[in-house]
Coordinates of C-alpha atoms and ligand atoms in Angstrom, one line a residue:
M1 CA 0.0 3.6 -36.9
S2 CA 2.4 2.5 -39.4
Q3 CA 2.9 -1.5 -39.4
T4 CA 6.0 -1.1 -41.7
P5 CA 9.3 -1.0 -39.1
L6 CA 11.3 2.2 -39.1
L7 CA 14.7 0.5 -39.4
P8 CA 17.8 2.0 -37.8
G9 CA 20.0 3.7 -40.2
S10 CA 17.5 3.9 -42.9
I11 CA 16.6 7.7 -44.0
G12 CA 13.4 9.2 -42.3
V13 CA 11.2 12.0 -43.1
N14 CA 13.6 14.6 -42.7
Q15 CA 16.4 13.2 -44.8
Q16 CA 18.2 12.2 -41.7
P17 CA 18.8 8.7 -40.1
I18 CA 15.6 7.6 -38.6
T19 CA 15.2 9.4 -35.4
V20 CA 13.0 8.5 -32.2
G21 CA 11.6 11.4 -30.3
V22 CA 10.6 11.4 -26.5
M23 CA 8.7 13.7 -24.6
G24 CA 10.4 14.2 -21.1
G25 CA 13.9 14.3 -20.4
G26 CA 14.4 12.5 -17.1
Q27 CA 16.1 9.5 -16.3
L28 CA 13.6 7.2 -18.2
G29 CA 13.9 9.2 -21.1
R30 CA 17.8 9.0 -20.8
M31 CA 17.6 5.1 -20.7
F32 CA 15.4 5.1 -23.7
V33 CA 17.7 7.5 -25.6
Q34 CA 20.6 5.1 -24.4
A35 CA 18.6 2.2 -25.9
A36 CA 17.5 3.7 -29.0
Q37 CA 21.1 4.8 -29.9
A38 CA 22.5 1.3 -29.1
M39 CA 20.4 0.2 -31.8
G40 CA 21.6 2.7 -34.1
Y41 CA 18.7 5.3 -34.1
F42 CA 19.3 9.0 -33.7
T43 CA 17.1 10.6 -30.8
A44 CA 15.2 13.7 -30.1
V45 CA 14.1 14.8 -26.6
L46 CA 11.8 17.6 -25.7
D47 CA 12.2 18.8 -22.2
P48 CA 12.2 22.4 -20.8
D49 CA 15.4 21.8 -18.7
A50 CA 18.7 22.9 -20.5
Q51 CA 20.4 20.2 -18.2
S52 CA 17.8 17.3 -18.5
P53 CA 19.6 13.7 -18.3
A54 CA 18.1 12.7 -21.6
G55 CA 18.6 16.0 -23.3
L56 CA 22.5 15.9 -22.4
I57 CA 23.1 12.7 -24.4
S58 CA 20.6 13.2 -27.1
H59 CA 21.2 14.2 -30.8
H60 CA 18.4 16.9 -30.6
H61 CA 17.4 18.6 -27.6
I62 CA 14.2 20.9 -27.7
A63 CA 14.1 23.0 -24.8
T64 CA 10.6 24.2 -24.6
T65 CA 7.4 23.6 -22.3
Y66 CA 5.5 20.4 -23.2
D67 CA 2.7 22.4 -24.9
D68 CA 4.6 25.0 -26.7
P69 CA 3.4 24.6 -30.3
A70 CA 6.7 25.7 -31.7
G71 CA 8.3 23.2 -29.5
L72 CA 6.1 20.5 -30.7
Q73 CA 6.4 21.4 -34.3
A74 CA 10.4 21.4 -33.9
L75 CA 10.0 17.7 -32.4
C76 CA 8.0 16.7 -35.4
A77 CA 10.6 18.2 -37.8
V78 CA 13.3 15.9 -36.6
A79 CA 11.4 12.8 -35.0
D80 CA 10.1 9.8 -37.3
A81 CA 8.1 8.4 -34.4
I82 CA 7.2 9.8 -30.7
T83 CA 6.9 8.3 -27.3
T84 CA 6.8 9.9 -23.8
E85 CA 8.8 9.3 -20.5
F86 CA 6.2 10.6 -18.1
E87 CA 2.7 10.5 -17.7
N88 CA 1.9 14.1 -16.9
V89 CA 2.9 15.3 -20.4
P90 CA -0.2 17.0 -21.6
A91 CA -2.3 14.7 -23.3
Q92 CA -3.5 17.4 -26.0
A93 CA 0.3 17.5 -27.1
L94 CA 0.2 14.0 -27.8
L95 CA -2.7 14.3 -29.7
S96 CA -1.3 17.3 -31.7
L97 CA 1.8 15.3 -32.5
A98 CA -0.1 12.2 -33.8
A99 CA -1.9 14.3 -36.1
Q100 CA 2.0 14.4 -38.0
R101 CA 3.8 11.4 -36.8
P102 CA 3.2 7.9 -35.4
V103 CA 2.7 8.4 -31.3
A104 CA 2.8 5.6 -28.7
P105 CA 1.4 5.4 -26.3
N106 CA -1.4 7.5 -27.8
G107 CA -2.8 10.5 -25.9
A108 CA -6.1 8.8 -24.9
C109 CA -4.2 5.9 -23.3
V110 CA -2.1 8.6 -21.3
A111 CA -5.0 10.4 -20.3
V112 CA -6.5 7.4 -18.6
A113 CA -3.2 6.9 -16.8
Q114 CA -3.1 10.6 -15.6
D115 CA -6.3 10.4 -13.8
R116 CA -6.9 8.0 -11.0
V117 CA -10.5 8.0 -11.4
Q118 CA -10.5 7.4 -15.0
E119 CA -7.6 4.7 -14.5
K120 CA -9.8 3.0 -11.7
N121 CA -13.0 3.2 -14.1
H122 CA -10.8 1.2 -16.9
F123 CA -9.6 -1.4 -14.3
N124 CA -13.5 -2.0 -13.4
A125 CA -14.5 -1.8 -17.0
C126 CA -12.0 -4.6 -17.8
A127 CA -12.5 -6.6 -14.5
G128 CA -14.3 -9.5 -16.5
V129 CA -11.3 -10.1 -18.8
S130 CA -8.4 -9.0 -16.5
G131 CA -9.6 -10.7 -13.4
V132 CA -8.5 -8.0 -11.0
R133 CA -10.4 -4.9 -9.4
P134 CA -9.0 -2.0 -7.7
A135 CA -9.4 -1.3 -4.0
L136 CA -12.9 0.1 -3.1
F137 CA -12.8 3.9 -3.9
A138 CA -15.0 7.1 -4.1
A139 CA -14.1 10.2 -6.2
I140 CA -14.2 13.3 -4.0
E141 CA -14.6 16.3 -6.2
S142 CA -17.1 18.4 -3.9
P143 CA -18.0 18.8 -0.5
E144 CA -21.5 17.0 -1.3
Q145 CA -19.0 14.0 -2.3
L146 CA -16.9 14.2 0.6
A147 CA -20.0 14.0 2.9
A148 CA -21.4 11.0 1.1
V149 CA -18.4 8.6 1.2
P150 CA -19.4 5.2 2.5
D151 CA -18.1 4.2 6.1
V152 CA -16.3 1.2 4.2
L153 CA -13.6 3.4 2.9
L154 CA -12.3 4.3 6.3
P155 CA -9.4 4.0 7.3
G156 CA -8.5 5.0 3.9
I157 CA -5.9 6.9 1.8
L158 CA -6.8 10.2 0.2
K159 CA -4.9 10.5 -3.3
T160 CA -4.9 13.6 -5.5
S161 CA -6.5 12.2 -8.9
R162 CA -3.9 14.0 -10.9
M163 CA 0.0 14.6 -10.8
G164 CA 0.7 12.1 -7.6
Y165 CA 3.9 10.3 -7.7
D166 CA 6.3 8.5 -5.2
G167 CA 3.6 9.0 -2.6
K168 CA 3.2 12.4 -2.9
G169 CA -0.2 14.0 -3.0
Q170 CA -1.8 11.2 -0.4
A171 CA -2.9 11.1 3.1
Q172 CA -3.6 8.6 5.4
V173 CA -6.9 9.2 7.1
N174 CA -8.6 7.2 9.8
T175 CA -11.9 9.2 10.6
R176 CA -14.4 11.6 8.6
E177 CA -12.7 14.7 10.4
E178 CA -9.2 13.5 9.3
L179 CA -10.6 13.1 5.9
A180 CA -12.1 16.8 5.6
Q181 CA -9.0 18.1 7.1
A182 CA -6.9 16.3 4.5
W183 CA -8.9 17.3 1.6
Q184 CA -8.7 20.9 2.9
R185 CA -4.7 20.4 3.1
L186 CA -4.5 19.0 -0.5
G187 CA -6.4 22.2 -1.7
Q188 CA -9.8 20.5 -2.1
V189 CA -8.6 19.5 -5.8
P190 CA -10.3 16.4 -7.1
C191 CA -9.1 13.2 -5.2
V192 CA -9.9 9.7 -4.6
L193 CA -10.4 8.2 -1.4
E194 CA -9.4 4.4 -1.4
Q195 CA -10.0 1.8 1.3
R196 CA -6.5 1.1 2.7
L197 CA -5.6 -2.4 2.3
A198 CA -3.5 -4.7 4.5
L199 CA -0.8 -5.5 2.1
R200 CA 1.3 -8.6 1.9
S201 CA 3.5 -7.5 -0.7
E202 CA 3.4 -5.3 -3.8
L203 CA 4.1 -6.5 -7.3
S204 CA 4.2 -4.9 -10.8
V205 CA 4.3 -6.1 -14.3
I206 CA 5.9 -4.7 -17.3
V207 CA 4.2 -5.3 -20.6
A208 CA 4.9 -4.3 -24.4
R209 CA 2.6 -4.2 -27.0
G210 CA 3.0 -3.5 -30.7
A211 CA 0.8 -1.7 -33.2
D212 CA -0.1 -5.2 -34.5
G213 CA -1.5 -6.2 -31.2
Q214 CA 1.5 -8.7 -30.1
T215 CA 1.8 -8.1 -26.5
V216 CA 4.5 -9.6 -24.4
A217 CA 5.3 -9.7 -20.5
F218 CA 8.4 -9.2 -18.6
P219 CA 8.9 -11.5 -15.5
V220 CA 6.9 -10.1 -12.7
Q221 CA 8.6 -7.7 -10.0
K222 CA 8.4 -7.6 -6.1
N223 CA 8.8 -4.0 -4.8
T224 CA 9.6 -2.8 -1.4
H225 CA 9.0 1.0 -0.7
R226 CA 10.5 3.0 2.0
D227 CA 9.0 6.5 2.6
G228 CA 6.7 6.3 -0.3
I229 CA 9.6 5.7 -2.8
L230 CA 10.6 2.3 -4.4
A231 CA 13.8 1.1 -2.4
L232 CA 14.1 -2.6 -3.7
T233 CA 12.9 -4.7 -6.7
E234 CA 13.4 -8.6 -6.5
V235 CA 12.9 -10.7 -9.5
H236 CA 13.0 -14.5 -9.0
D237 CA 11.0 -17.5 -8.2
S238 CA 11.7 -17.0 -4.4
A239 CA 10.5 -13.6 -4.4
V240 CA 6.9 -13.9 -6.4
D241 CA 5.1 -16.9 -6.4
P242 CA 5.1 -18.3 -9.9
A243 CA 1.4 -19.0 -10.1
L244 CA 0.6 -15.5 -8.6
A245 CA 3.1 -14.1 -11.4
Q246 CA 1.3 -15.7 -14.1
R247 CA -2.1 -14.3 -12.8
A248 CA -0.4 -10.9 -12.9
Q249 CA 1.0 -11.1 -16.4
A250 CA -2.2 -12.4 -17.6
S251 CA -4.2 -9.4 -16.0
T252 CA -1.5 -6.9 -17.2
R253 CA -1.8 -8.0 -21.0
A254 CA -5.7 -7.8 -20.7
L255 CA -5.7 -4.3 -19.2
A256 CA -3.1 -3.4 -22.2
Q257 CA -5.4 -5.1 -24.9
H258 CA -8.4 -3.5 -23.7
L259 CA -7.0 -0.1 -24.0
G260 CA -5.7 -0.7 -27.5
Y261 CA -2.5 0.3 -26.0
V262 CA 0.8 0.4 -28.1
G263 CA 4.2 0.9 -26.1
V264 CA 5.4 -0.3 -22.7
L265 CA 2.9 -0.2 -19.8
C266 CA 3.5 -1.0 -16.3
V267 CA 0.9 -2.0 -13.8
E268 CA 1.2 -2.0 -10.0
Y269 CA -0.6 -4.6 -7.8
F270 CA -1.2 -5.3 -4.2
V271 CA -1.2 -8.7 -2.8
V272 CA -4.0 -9.2 0.0
D273 CA -5.2 -12.0 1.7
D274 CA -8.5 -13.3 -0.2
G275 CA -10.4 -13.8 2.9
T276 CA -9.4 -17.4 3.2
G277 CA -5.7 -17.0 3.7
R278 CA -4.6 -17.3 0.0
D279 CA -3.1 -14.5 -2.1
T280 CA -5.1 -12.3 -4.2
L281 CA -4.2 -9.6 -6.5
V282 CA -5.7 -6.0 -6.5
V283 CA -4.8 -3.6 -9.1
N284 CA -3.3 -0.2 -7.8
E285 CA -2.3 1.9 -10.7
M286 CA -0.4 2.0 -14.1
A287 CA 2.3 3.9 -15.8
P288 CA 2.2 4.4 -19.5
R289 CA 5.9 4.1 -19.8
P290 CA 8.8 2.1 -18.5
H291 CA 8.8 1.9 -14.7
N292 CA 11.5 2.2 -12.1
S293 CA 10.6 -1.3 -10.9
G294 CA 11.6 -2.4 -14.5
H295 CA 15.1 -1.5 -14.4
Y296 CA 16.4 -4.8 -13.7
T297 CA 15.5 -5.8 -17.2
Q298 CA 18.6 -3.9 -18.1
N299 CA 21.0 -6.6 -17.1
A300 CA 18.8 -9.5 -16.4
C301 CA 16.7 -9.9 -19.6
S302 CA 17.2 -10.9 -23.2
Y303 CA 16.2 -7.1 -23.8
S304 CA 15.4 -4.4 -21.5
Q305 CA 12.2 -2.5 -21.1
F306 CA 13.8 0.6 -22.9
E307 CA 14.5 -1.4 -25.7
A308 CA 10.9 -2.9 -25.6
Q309 CA 9.7 0.9 -25.8
V310 CA 12.0 1.4 -29.0
R311 CA 10.8 -1.7 -30.3
A312 CA 7.2 -0.9 -30.1
L313 CA 7.5 2.7 -31.3
V314 CA 9.3 1.7 -34.5
G315 CA 7.2 -1.4 -35.3
L316 CA 10.2 -4.1 -34.8
P317 CA 9.6 -7.4 -33.6
L318 CA 8.6 -8.3 -29.9
P319 CA 9.8 -11.7 -29.0
E320 CA 8.8 -12.9 -25.3
P321 CA 11.7 -11.6 -23.2
V322 CA 13.6 -14.2 -21.1
Q323 CA 15.0 -13.4 -17.8
H324 CA 18.5 -15.1 -17.9
S325 CA 19.6 -14.3 -14.1
P326 CA 17.8 -13.7 -10.8
A327 CA 18.0 -10.0 -10.1
T328 CA 17.5 -7.5 -7.6
M329 CA 17.6 -3.6 -8.1
I330 CA 18.5 -1.1 -5.5
N331 CA 17.2 2.6 -6.0
L332 CA 20.1 5.1 -5.3
L333 CA 18.7 8.2 -3.8
G334 CA 20.5 11.7 -3.2
D335 CA 20.5 10.8 0.6
L336 CA 23.4 8.4 -0.3
W337 CA 25.4 11.7 -0.6
W338 CA 24.9 12.7 2.9
P339 CA 25.9 9.4 4.9
Q340 CA 25.7 11.5 8.2
G341 CA 22.4 12.5 7.3
D342 CA 23.1 16.3 7.5
A343 CA 22.1 17.6 4.0
S344 CA 23.5 20.9 4.8
A345 CA 27.0 19.7 4.9
A346 CA 29.0 19.1 1.5
P347 CA 28.0 16.2 -0.5
T348 CA 30.2 13.2 -0.8
T349 CA 30.2 10.8 -3.6
P350 CA 29.2 7.2 -2.4
P351 CA 31.7 4.5 -2.2
W352 CA 31.0 3.2 -5.7
D353 CA 34.3 1.0 -5.8
P354 CA 33.6 -1.4 -3.0
V355 CA 30.1 -1.9 -4.6
L356 CA 31.4 -2.6 -8.2
A357 CA 34.0 -5.2 -6.6
L358 CA 31.2 -7.2 -5.8
P359 CA 30.4 -9.9 -8.6
G360 CA 27.4 -9.1 -10.7
T361 CA 26.7 -5.4 -9.6
H362 CA 25.8 -3.2 -12.6
L363 CA 26.0 0.7 -11.7
H364 CA 23.4 3.0 -13.5
L365 CA 23.7 6.8 -12.9
Y366 CA 21.6 9.2 -14.4
G367 CA 23.7 12.1 -15.0
K368 CA 22.0 14.5 -12.8
L369 CA 24.2 17.4 -11.9
S370 CA 23.4 17.8 -8.3
A371 CA 22.2 15.4 -5.6
R372 CA 19.3 16.1 -3.1
P373 CA 17.6 13.9 -0.4
G374 CA 15.1 12.0 -2.0
R375 CA 16.1 12.6 -5.6
K376 CA 16.4 9.5 -7.8
M377 CA 20.2 9.6 -8.9
G378 CA 20.7 6.0 -10.2
H379 CA 20.1 2.5 -9.5
L380 CA 22.2 -0.7 -9.0
N381 CA 21.2 -3.8 -10.6
I382 CA 22.4 -7.1 -9.2
T383 CA 22.7 -10.4 -11.3
G384 CA 24.3 -13.9 -10.4
A385 CA 24.0 -17.5 -11.0
S386 CA 21.5 -18.3 -8.0
V387 CA 19.1 -16.7 -6.1
A388 CA 21.4 -17.2 -2.7
Q389 CA 24.2 -15.2 -4.4
V390 CA 22.3 -12.4 -5.6
R391 CA 20.7 -12.1 -2.1
Q392 CA 24.2 -12.3 -0.6
T393 CA 25.2 -9.5 -3.1
T394 CA 22.3 -7.4 -2.6
A395 CA 22.9 -7.6 1.4
Q396 CA 26.4 -6.8 1.0
A397 CA 25.8 -3.6 -1.4
L398 CA 23.0 -2.4 1.0
A399 CA 25.6 -2.5 3.9
I400 CA 28.3 -0.8 2.0
L401 CA 26.0 2.0 1.1
G402 CA 24.7 2.4 4.5
L403 CA 21.0 1.3 3.5
P404 CA 18.6 -0.7 5.7
S405 CA 19.2 -4.4 5.4
L406 CA 17.1 -6.9 3.4
Q407 CA 15.6 -8.0 6.9
A408 CA 14.7 -4.3 8.0
L409 CA 13.2 -3.4 4.3
A410 CA 11.1 -6.4 4.6
A411 CA 9.7 -5.7 7.9
Ligands
ATP1 P1 4.4 6.1 -7.5 O1 3.9 6.7 -8.7 O2 5.6 6.3 -7.1 O3 4.2 4.6 -7.9 P2 2.0 7.0 -6.2 O4 2.4 8.3 -5.7 O5 1.3 7.2 -7.5 O6 3.3 6.1 -6.3 P3 0.5 4.9 -5.1 O7 1.1 3.9 -6.0 O8 -1.0 4.9 -5.4 O9 1.2 6.3 -5.3 O10 0.6 4.7 -3.8 C1 2.0 4.5 -3.1 C2 2.4 3.4 -2.2 O11 1.2 3.8 -0.8 C3 1.7 2.0 -2.6 O12 3.0 1.5 -3.1 C4 1.5 1.4 -1.5 O13 2.7 1.0 -0.7 C5 0.8 2.5 -0.4 N1 -0.8 2.3 -0.8 C6 -1.4 3.0 -1.9 N2 -2.6 2.8 -1.8 C7 -2.9 1.8 -1.0 C8 -4.1 1.2 -0.3 N3 -5.3 1.5 -0.9 N4 -3.9 0.4 0.5 C9 -2.7 0.2 1.3 N5 -1.6 0.8 0.8 C10 -1.6 1.6 -0.1
MG2 MG1 2.7 3.5 -7.3

């Protein structure tokens, strides 16, 4: 990849101002486009959906499938460098783009993140340098492998090796019978069975790594899920023990370096008891892109995870990001449009005005044209002068929106 930065406003390969391209037009692509445009770049989005959140606001929108050679060629015709906003873009498409343009992250790295078996093998291969291992697991691709899983993996969680997100493609299994039934239900596709751990908490870390190998880490996120979907992220010293945070950052840097990764990478961790009552980290999975848990960076850090994605892609400097305020992030799902819980009724717009009357609230909506229960519609970042103030504002915002309280989310 070129080390010479692609400076905004300079003229690119197609006699147009430098244009950054992104595979995928969802909310992550939209926030990448917004960050790139704020810095003066032109943008191009490839996404088959004519109404995609990123495509709607981009200079160029190529509405083809991700593996359509004509679409990929059209993207190369306008974009000087290309990134991705979701891990399930065919790795082959990224490899073919890379023959013509700088692509970050590259297809090989994305391929590892697309497959839980490869991902866990990567984690184990770097355990010596990262200091973290994944949960015990077995790959299940055949009835023989199903029969051979060791007892220690039960109770466990069966997960499809590919295409899982937001807890989809997963089943909790307690016995061998339940395991066999769950694998049947998942269509006997390649899966992994993971030992189910008693989680004390969940953390994630965003790092950005440039083509020159320089790697920076954002402050560590503490994540709370509800029904398999991220509900709340908290980033401050009272949420994450600083020593544990430092270990998580060091591990994440090592995992990115070992892959020769370029771009923004998010790694998710479980915090579990090490057997002596102390916290230890188990690595769960990684996303080769900005992550829902990193959205707080937009309002609480010297630059955001999306600006980091732009910088890494175009070869601009990556100074160590600084958090200037304690922060939380509340995910805003489509359910909020039906406060009575009856999604057959007409949707109503959530009460944004009292939420925005609270100090330090920053509303981000993704421009999705219709709400659906469970659909990620936006997020609310909350910043403040102190942890106490941020927690108080978060509690008030949750109450106004009719969401579970901080205590209920923590339970
Ligand atoms: P996403 O892409 O939304 O992060 P996903 O569908 O890829 O999620 P995972 O992150 O693997 O799935 O798991 C979702 C959640 O399930 C985790 O955040 C955690 O709460 C729980 N979970 C997953 N694996 C385990 C495990 N081995 N032991 C205990 N809990 C687990
Ligand atoms: Mg996850």
